[in-house]
Amino acid sequence: MRVLVIGAGALSGYYGACLVRAGGDVTFLVREKRAEQLRRNGLQVVSPHGDFAVQPKLLAASDLKHPFDVVLVGVKAYSLDDAMSQFAPAVGPNTMILPILNGLKHIDALSARFGGACVLGGLANVSAGLDADGRVVQFMANQTIVFGEIEGALSERVSALETLLQVPGIDVRASEAIMQDMWEKFVQLSTLAGITCLMRASIGDILAVPNGEQSIFRLFAECCAVATASGFEPRAPFIEFDRKLFTTLDSPLKASMLRDIERGSITEAEHILGDMANRARALGIDTPLLDLARAHVAAYEVGRRRAGG
């Protein structure tokens, strides 16, 4: 399969580099500044599993003329509209679009633009970022991609894509319940982003203060209630996993949204916290902590824009 990876940031750069290393037919659609950096230094990955570098095939949007078999979309939510316009020529009638963005809102946007038949559900569990030199730095050892048909069932094309993605550095799983998986990730991320941004602290530091643990789980309960009312009640193994995740003493865990705030960058707050809060309002569910977290990050964004950020 011919794979087009959109961008070469933390998510797309990591998974795309693993595919290139394994000999995949992979091309990266990147802007000129990033292209110059990659031509000069290669696409470098710093990982707990061992560092490596590849020399990727690069393409500018103006040179994109023909469809690809797979389009892997791992951009930030606020860049999606621009990205869709750029990679539109790569989408043919048999193209699979695999988005690994956070949240759910992007599924509607992609389906509206390209048709629901092209779009798979997907999520990525990898903790990574770009350093000052443009290297992809994997902070923790997790590196999972889960994906599947929006309507469920294990299709032939999903099975073929699972085989393609079974390379060193990627733990891949085709799912027959991808929307359930995505909703659980949405709940987890909304809780993590909401509480760490609201408190401007890691999970470990929040647990160390009075009512810290109670605040985490109040927010978690609000987000679970939205998922349940939407028809995707979180499953027991997920609840147990997150209970351990959110009660690990001295945990340095914080949302990437908080890391964005700490460096004065734009955030995905409305795509995550805003979308969860809007869904709650539509369902008549009261979410006071979620609303406060959303307002907190929204106020940060107002100040960032006023300062010219």
mmCIF file of N, CA, C and O in Angstrom, residues 216-274:
data_model
loop_
_atom_site.group_PDB
_atom_site.id
_atom_site.type_symbol
_atom_site.label_atom_id
_atom_site.label_comp_id
_atom_site.label_asym_id
_atom_site.label_seq_id
_atom_site.Cartn_x
_atom_site.Cartn_y
_atom_site.Cartn_z
ATOM 1 N N ILE A 216 -10.207 14.961 40.796
ATOM 2 C CA ILE A 216 -9.953 14.174 39.593
ATOM 3 C C ILE A 216 -11.158 13.297 39.272
ATOM 4 O O ILE A 216 -11.648 13.265 38.130
ATOM 5 N N PHE A 217 -11.668 12.621 40.285
ATOM 6 C CA PHE A 217 -12.720 11.646 40.020
ATOM 7 C C PHE A 217 -14.102 12.282 39.883
ATOM 8 O O PHE A 217 -14.994 11.683 39.279
ATOM 9 N N ARG A 218 -14.272 13.493 40.391
ATOM 10 C CA ARG A 218 -15.504 14.219 40.063
ATOM 11 C C ARG A 218 -15.543 14.544 38.573
ATOM 12 O O ARG A 218 -16.576 14.399 37.910
ATOM 13 N N LEU A 219 -14.423 15.011 38.052
ATOM 14 C CA LEU A 219 -14.350 15.317 36.627
ATOM 15 C C LEU A 219 -14.474 14.044 35.796
ATOM 16 O O LEU A 219 -15.169 14.019 34.759
ATOM 17 N N PHE A 220 -13.836 12.991 36.226
ATOM 18 C CA PHE A 220 -13.926 11.710 35.532
ATOM 19 C C PHE A 220 -15.381 11.238 35.462
ATOM 20 O O PHE A 220 -15.857 10.785 34.414
ATOM 21 N N ALA A 221 -16.104 11.376 36.564
ATOM 22 C CA ALA A 221 -17.507 10.962 36.603
ATOM 23 C C ALA A 221 -18.356 11.801 35.654
ATOM 24 O O ALA A 221 -19.269 11.276 34.989
ATOM 25 N N GLU A 222 -18.077 13.094 35.565
ATOM 26 C CA GLU A 222 -18.815 13.944 34.631
ATOM 27 C C GLU A 222 -18.622 13.465 33.192
ATOM 28 O O GLU A 222 -19.583 13.352 32.421
ATOM 29 N N CYS A 223 -17.374 13.191 32.832
ATOM 30 C CA CYS A 223 -17.085 12.764 31.458
ATOM 31 C C CYS A 223 -17.666 11.379 31.171
ATOM 32 O O CYS A 223 -18.179 11.132 30.067
ATOM 33 N N CYS A 224 -17.613 10.481 32.152
ATOM 34 C CA CYS A 224 -18.220 9.157 31.983
ATOM 35 C C CYS A 224 -19.720 9.273 31.773
ATOM 36 O O CYS A 224 -20.311 8.517 30.983
ATOM 37 N N ALA A 225 -20.358 10.210 32.457
ATOM 38 C CA ALA A 225 -21.803 10.394 32.317
ATOM 39 C C ALA A 225 -22.162 10.832 30.898
ATOM 40 O O ALA A 225 -23.180 10.397 30.336
ATOM 41 N N VAL A 226 -21.332 11.676 30.290
ATOM 42 C CA VAL A 226 -21.577 12.120 28.917
ATOM 43 C C VAL A 226 -21.437 10.944 27.950
ATOM 44 O O VAL A 226 -22.263 10.757 27.050
ATOM 45 N N ALA A 227 -20.391 10.141 28.151
ATOM 46 C CA ALA A 227 -20.190 8.970 27.291
ATOM 47 C C ALA A 227 -21.362 8.002 27.406
ATOM 48 O O ALA A 227 -21.873 7.490 26.400
ATOM 49 N N THR A 228 -21.810 7.759 28.629
ATOM 50 C CA THR A 228 -22.907 6.819 28.857
ATOM 51 C C THR A 228 -24.190 7.307 28.198
ATOM 52 O O THR A 228 -24.892 6.541 27.525
ATOM 53 N N ALA A 229 -24.482 8.588 28.367
ATOM 54 C CA ALA A 229 -25.690 9.149 27.764
ATOM 55 C C ALA A 229 -25.619 9.164 26.237
ATOM 56 O O ALA A 229 -26.651 9.183 25.565
ATOM 57 N N SER A 230 -24.406 9.122 25.699
ATOM 58 C CA SER A 230 -24.214 9.101 24.252
ATOM 59 C C SER A 230 -24.272 7.684 23.683
ATOM 60 O O SER A 230 -24.136 7.494 22.472
ATOM 61 N N GLY A 231 -24.452 6.696 24.565
ATOM 62 C CA GLY A 231 -24.554 5.307 24.124
ATOM 63 C C GLY A 231 -23.263 4.530 24.200
ATOM 64 O O GLY A 231 -23.168 3.421 23.670
ATOM 65 N N PHE A 232 -22.257 5.077 24.880
ATOM 66 C CA PHE A 232 -20.953 4.427 24.971
ATOM 67 C C PHE A 232 -20.487 4.383 26.426
ATOM 68 O O PHE A 232 -19.467 4.986 26.791
ATOM 69 N N GLU A 233 -21.225 3.663 27.253
ATOM 70 C CA GLU A 233 -20.869 3.560 28.665
ATOM 71 C C GLU A 233 -19.475 2.954 28.803
ATOM 72 O O GLU A 233 -19.191 1.882 28.242
ATOM 73 N N PRO A 234 -18.570 3.608 29.523
ATOM 74 C CA PRO A 234 -17.222 3.064 29.687
ATOM 75 C C PRO A 234 -17.233 1.674 30.313
ATOM 76 O O PRO A 234 -17.973 1.409 31.263
ATOM 77 N N ARG A 235 -16.419 0.792 29.764
ATOM 78 C CA ARG A 235 -16.369 -0.586 30.209
ATOM 79 C C ARG A 235 -15.523 -0.736 31.469
ATOM 80 O O ARG A 235 -14.659 0.100 31.759
ATOM 81 N N ALA A 236 -15.772 -1.809 32.204
ATOM 82 C CA ALA A 236 -15.113 -2.029 33.491
ATOM 83 C C ALA A 236 -13.582 -2.036 33.394
ATOM 84 O O ALA A 236 -12.910 -1.415 34.236
ATOM 85 N N PRO A 237 -12.967 -2.707 32.419
ATOM 86 C CA PRO A 237 -11.496 -2.671 32.341
ATOM 87 C C PRO A 237 -10.947 -1.265 32.151
ATOM 88 O O PRO A 237 -9.892 -0.922 32.692
ATOM 89 N N PHE A 238 -11.661 -0.444 31.377
ATOM 90 C CA PHE A 238 -11.240 0.941 31.186
ATOM 91 C C PHE A 238 -11.329 1.717 32.500
ATOM 92 O O PHE A 238 -10.406 2.465 32.857
ATOM 93 N N ILE A 239 -12.423 1.554 33.218
ATOM 94 C CA ILE A 239 -12.590 2.240 34.500
ATOM 95 C C ILE A 239 -11.466 1.856 35.455
ATOM 96 O O ILE A 239 -10.864 2.720 36.121
ATOM 97 N N GLU A 240 -11.146 0.575 35.497
ATOM 98 C CA GLU A 240 -10.094 0.102 36.399
ATOM 99 C C GLU A 240 -8.730 0.651 35.992
ATOM 100 O O GLU A 240 -7.933 1.078 36.833
ATOM 101 N N PHE A 241 -8.461 0.665 34.682
ATOM 102 C CA PHE A 241 -7.179 1.190 34.196
ATOM 103 C C PHE A 241 -7.024 2.657 34.571
ATOM 104 O O PHE A 241 -5.969 3.085 35.063
ATOM 105 N N ASP A 242 -8.071 3.437 34.335
ATOM 106 C CA ASP A 242 -7.974 4.866 34.625
ATOM 107 C C ASP A 242 -7.940 5.141 36.115
ATOM 108 O O ASP A 242 -7.317 6.121 36.554
ATOM 109 N N ARG A 243 -8.588 4.309 36.904
ATOM 110 C CA ARG A 243 -8.524 4.494 38.357
ATOM 111 C C ARG A 243 -7.075 4.364 38.832
ATOM 112 O O ARG A 243 -6.612 5.144 39.664
ATOM 113 N N LYS A 244 -6.365 3.399 38.283
ATOM 114 C CA LYS A 244 -4.946 3.237 38.632
ATOM 115 C C LYS A 244 -4.118 4.401 38.071
ATOM 116 O O LYS A 244 -3.222 4.921 38.744
ATOM 117 N N LEU A 245 -4.432 4.782 36.837
ATOM 118 C CA LEU A 245 -3.693 5.878 36.196
ATOM 119 C C LEU A 245 -3.792 7.162 37.006
ATOM 120 O O LEU A 245 -2.805 7.895 37.165
ATOM 121 N N PHE A 246 -4.981 7.436 37.532
ATOM 122 C CA PHE A 246 -5.238 8.697 38.215
ATOM 123 C C PHE A 246 -4.991 8.629 39.729
ATOM 124 O O PHE A 246 -5.273 9.610 40.430
ATOM 125 N N THR A 247 -4.477 7.511 40.227
ATOM 126 C CA THR A 247 -4.153 7.415 41.660
ATOM 127 C C THR A 247 -2.702 7.006 41.887
ATOM 128 O O THR A 247 -2.346 6.586 42.985
ATOM 129 N N THR A 248 -1.876 7.145 40.867
ATOM 130 C CA THR A 248 -0.457 6.797 40.996
ATOM 131 C C THR A 248 0.287 7.941 41.674
ATOM 132 O O THR A 248 0.450 9.024 41.101
ATOM 133 N N LEU A 249 0.708 7.701 42.907
ATOM 134 C CA LEU A 249 1.400 8.738 43.669
ATOM 135 C C LEU A 249 2.694 9.155 42.972
ATOM 136 O O LEU A 249 3.395 8.321 42.386
ATOM 137 N N ASP A 250 3.006 10.437 43.039
ATOM 138 C CA ASP A 250 4.213 11.010 42.439
ATOM 139 C C ASP A 250 4.245 10.892 40.907
ATOM 140 O O ASP A 250 5.297 11.056 40.292
ATOM 141 N N SER A 251 3.101 10.618 40.301
ATOM 142 C CA SER A 251 3.057 10.489 38.843
ATOM 143 C C SER A 251 3.389 11.821 38.175
ATOM 144 O O SER A 251 2.820 12.859 38.516
ATOM 145 N N PRO A 252 4.307 11.816 37.182
ATOM 146 C CA PRO A 252 4.620 13.051 36.457
ATOM 147 C C PRO A 252 3.635 13.323 35.324
ATOM 148 O O PRO A 252 3.791 14.299 34.587
ATOM 149 N N LEU A 253 2.613 12.486 35.195
ATOM 150 C CA LEU A 253 1.694 12.562 34.057
ATOM 151 C C LEU A 253 0.962 13.900 34.014
ATOM 152 O O LEU A 253 0.380 14.348 34.998
ATOM 153 N N LYS A 254 0.994 14.508 32.838
ATOM 154 C CA LYS A 254 0.199 15.707 32.574
ATOM 155 C C LYS A 254 -0.219 15.666 31.111
ATOM 156 O O LYS A 254 0.425 15.019 30.283
ATOM 157 N N ALA A 255 -1.295 16.339 30.793
ATOM 158 C CA ALA A 255 -1.786 16.338 29.414
ATOM 159 C C ALA A 255 -0.874 17.162 28.516
ATOM 160 O O ALA A 255 -0.257 18.148 28.942
ATOM 161 N N SER A 256 -0.813 16.778 27.242
ATOM 162 C CA SER A 256 -0.057 17.574 26.274
ATOM 163 C C SER A 256 -0.648 18.977 26.177
ATOM 164 O O SER A 256 0.064 19.940 25.858
ATOM 165 N N MET A 257 -1.939 19.114 26.482
ATOM 166 C CA MET A 257 -2.563 20.429 26.483
ATOM 167 C C MET A 257 -1.907 21.344 27.511
ATOM 168 O O MET A 257 -1.700 22.543 27.255
ATOM 169 N N LEU A 258 -1.559 20.796 28.662
ATOM 170 C CA LEU A 258 -0.865 21.598 29.671
ATOM 171 C C LEU A 258 0.547 21.939 29.211
ATOM 172 O O LEU A 258 1.016 23.068 29.428
ATOM 173 N N ARG A 259 1.209 21.001 28.547
ATOM 174 C CA ARG A 259 2.545 21.306 28.012
ATOM 175 C C ARG A 259 2.461 22.428 26.983
ATOM 176 O O ARG A 259 3.350 23.285 26.906
ATOM 177 N N ASP A 260 1.388 22.445 26.194
ATOM 178 C CA ASP A 260 1.189 23.536 25.238
ATOM 179 C C ASP A 260 1.041 24.872 25.968
ATOM 180 O O ASP A 260 1.612 25.887 25.555
ATOM 181 N N ILE A 261 0.265 24.879 27.050
ATOM 182 C CA ILE A 261 0.085 26.104 27.833
ATOM 183 C C ILE A 261 1.416 26.560 28.424
ATOM 184 O O ILE A 261 1.747 27.758 28.395
ATOM 185 N N GLU A 262 2.182 25.629 28.925
ATOM 186 C CA GLU A 262 3.451 25.975 29.589
ATOM 187 C C GLU A 262 4.444 26.619 28.629
ATOM 188 O O GLU A 262 5.284 27.408 29.054
ATOM 189 N N ARG A 263 4.337 26.285 27.344
ATOM 190 C CA ARG A 263 5.247 26.929 26.386
ATOM 191 C C ARG A 263 4.572 28.035 25.587
ATOM 192 O O ARG A 263 5.119 28.531 24.604
ATOM 193 N N GLY A 264 3.361 28.415 26.009
ATOM 194 C CA GLY A 264 2.676 29.537 25.385
ATOM 195 C C GLY A 264 2.100 29.256 24.021
ATOM 196 O O GLY A 264 1.907 30.177 23.214
ATOM 197 N N SER A 265 1.788 27.989 23.732
ATOM 198 C CA SER A 265 1.298 27.599 22.410
ATOM 199 C C SER A 265 -0.225 27.517 22.371
ATOM 200 O O SER A 265 -0.889 27.471 23.404
ATOM 201 N N ILE A 266 -0.754 27.441 21.161
ATOM 202 C CA ILE A 266 -2.165 27.194 20.962
ATOM 203 C C ILE A 266 -2.509 25.784 21.469
ATOM 204 O O ILE A 266 -1.655 24.889 21.452
ATOM 205 N N THR A 267 -3.740 25.583 21.917
ATOM 206 C CA THR A 267 -4.153 24.287 22.445
ATOM 207 C C THR A 267 -5.307 23.700 21.626
ATOM 208 O O THR A 267 -5.916 24.387 20.809
ATOM 209 N N GLU A 268 -5.626 22.447 21.915
ATOM 210 C CA GLU A 268 -6.776 21.778 21.323
ATOM 211 C C GLU A 268 -7.979 21.816 22.262
ATOM 212 O O GLU A 268 -8.850 20.956 22.191
ATOM 213 N N ALA A 269 -8.049 22.817 23.117
ATOM 214 C CA ALA A 269 -9.048 22.834 24.187
ATOM 215 C C ALA A 269 -10.478 22.734 23.677
ATOM 216 O O ALA A 269 -11.284 21.969 24.211
ATOM 217 N N GLU A 270 -10.823 23.488 22.650
ATOM 218 C CA GLU A 270 -12.208 23.445 22.179
ATOM 219 C C GLU A 270 -12.534 22.119 21.497
ATOM 220 O O GLU A 270 -13.668 21.651 21.554
ATOM 221 N N HIS A 271 -11.560 21.506 20.860
ATOM 222 C CA HIS A 271 -11.766 20.212 20.212
ATOM 223 C C HIS A 271 -11.973 19.103 21.250
ATOM 224 O O HIS A 271 -12.649 18.113 20.969
ATOM 225 N N ILE A 272 -11.392 19.279 22.451
ATOM 226 C CA ILE A 272 -11.502 18.252 23.499
ATOM 227 C C ILE A 272 -12.488 18.705 24.579
ATOM 228 O O ILE A 272 -13.607 18.206 24.672
ATOM 229 N N LEU A 273 -12.083 19.657 25.396
ATOM 230 C CA LEU A 273 -12.930 20.092 26.511
ATOM 231 C C LEU A 273 -14.204 20.753 26.016
ATOM 232 O O LEU A 273 -15.297 20.516 26.552
ATOM 233 N N GLY A 274 -14.091 21.596 24.989
ATOM 234 C CA GLY A 274 -15.263 22.272 24.467
ATOM 235 C C GLY A 274 -16.263 21.304 23.863
ATOM 236 O O GLY A 274 -17.474 21.425 24.082
#
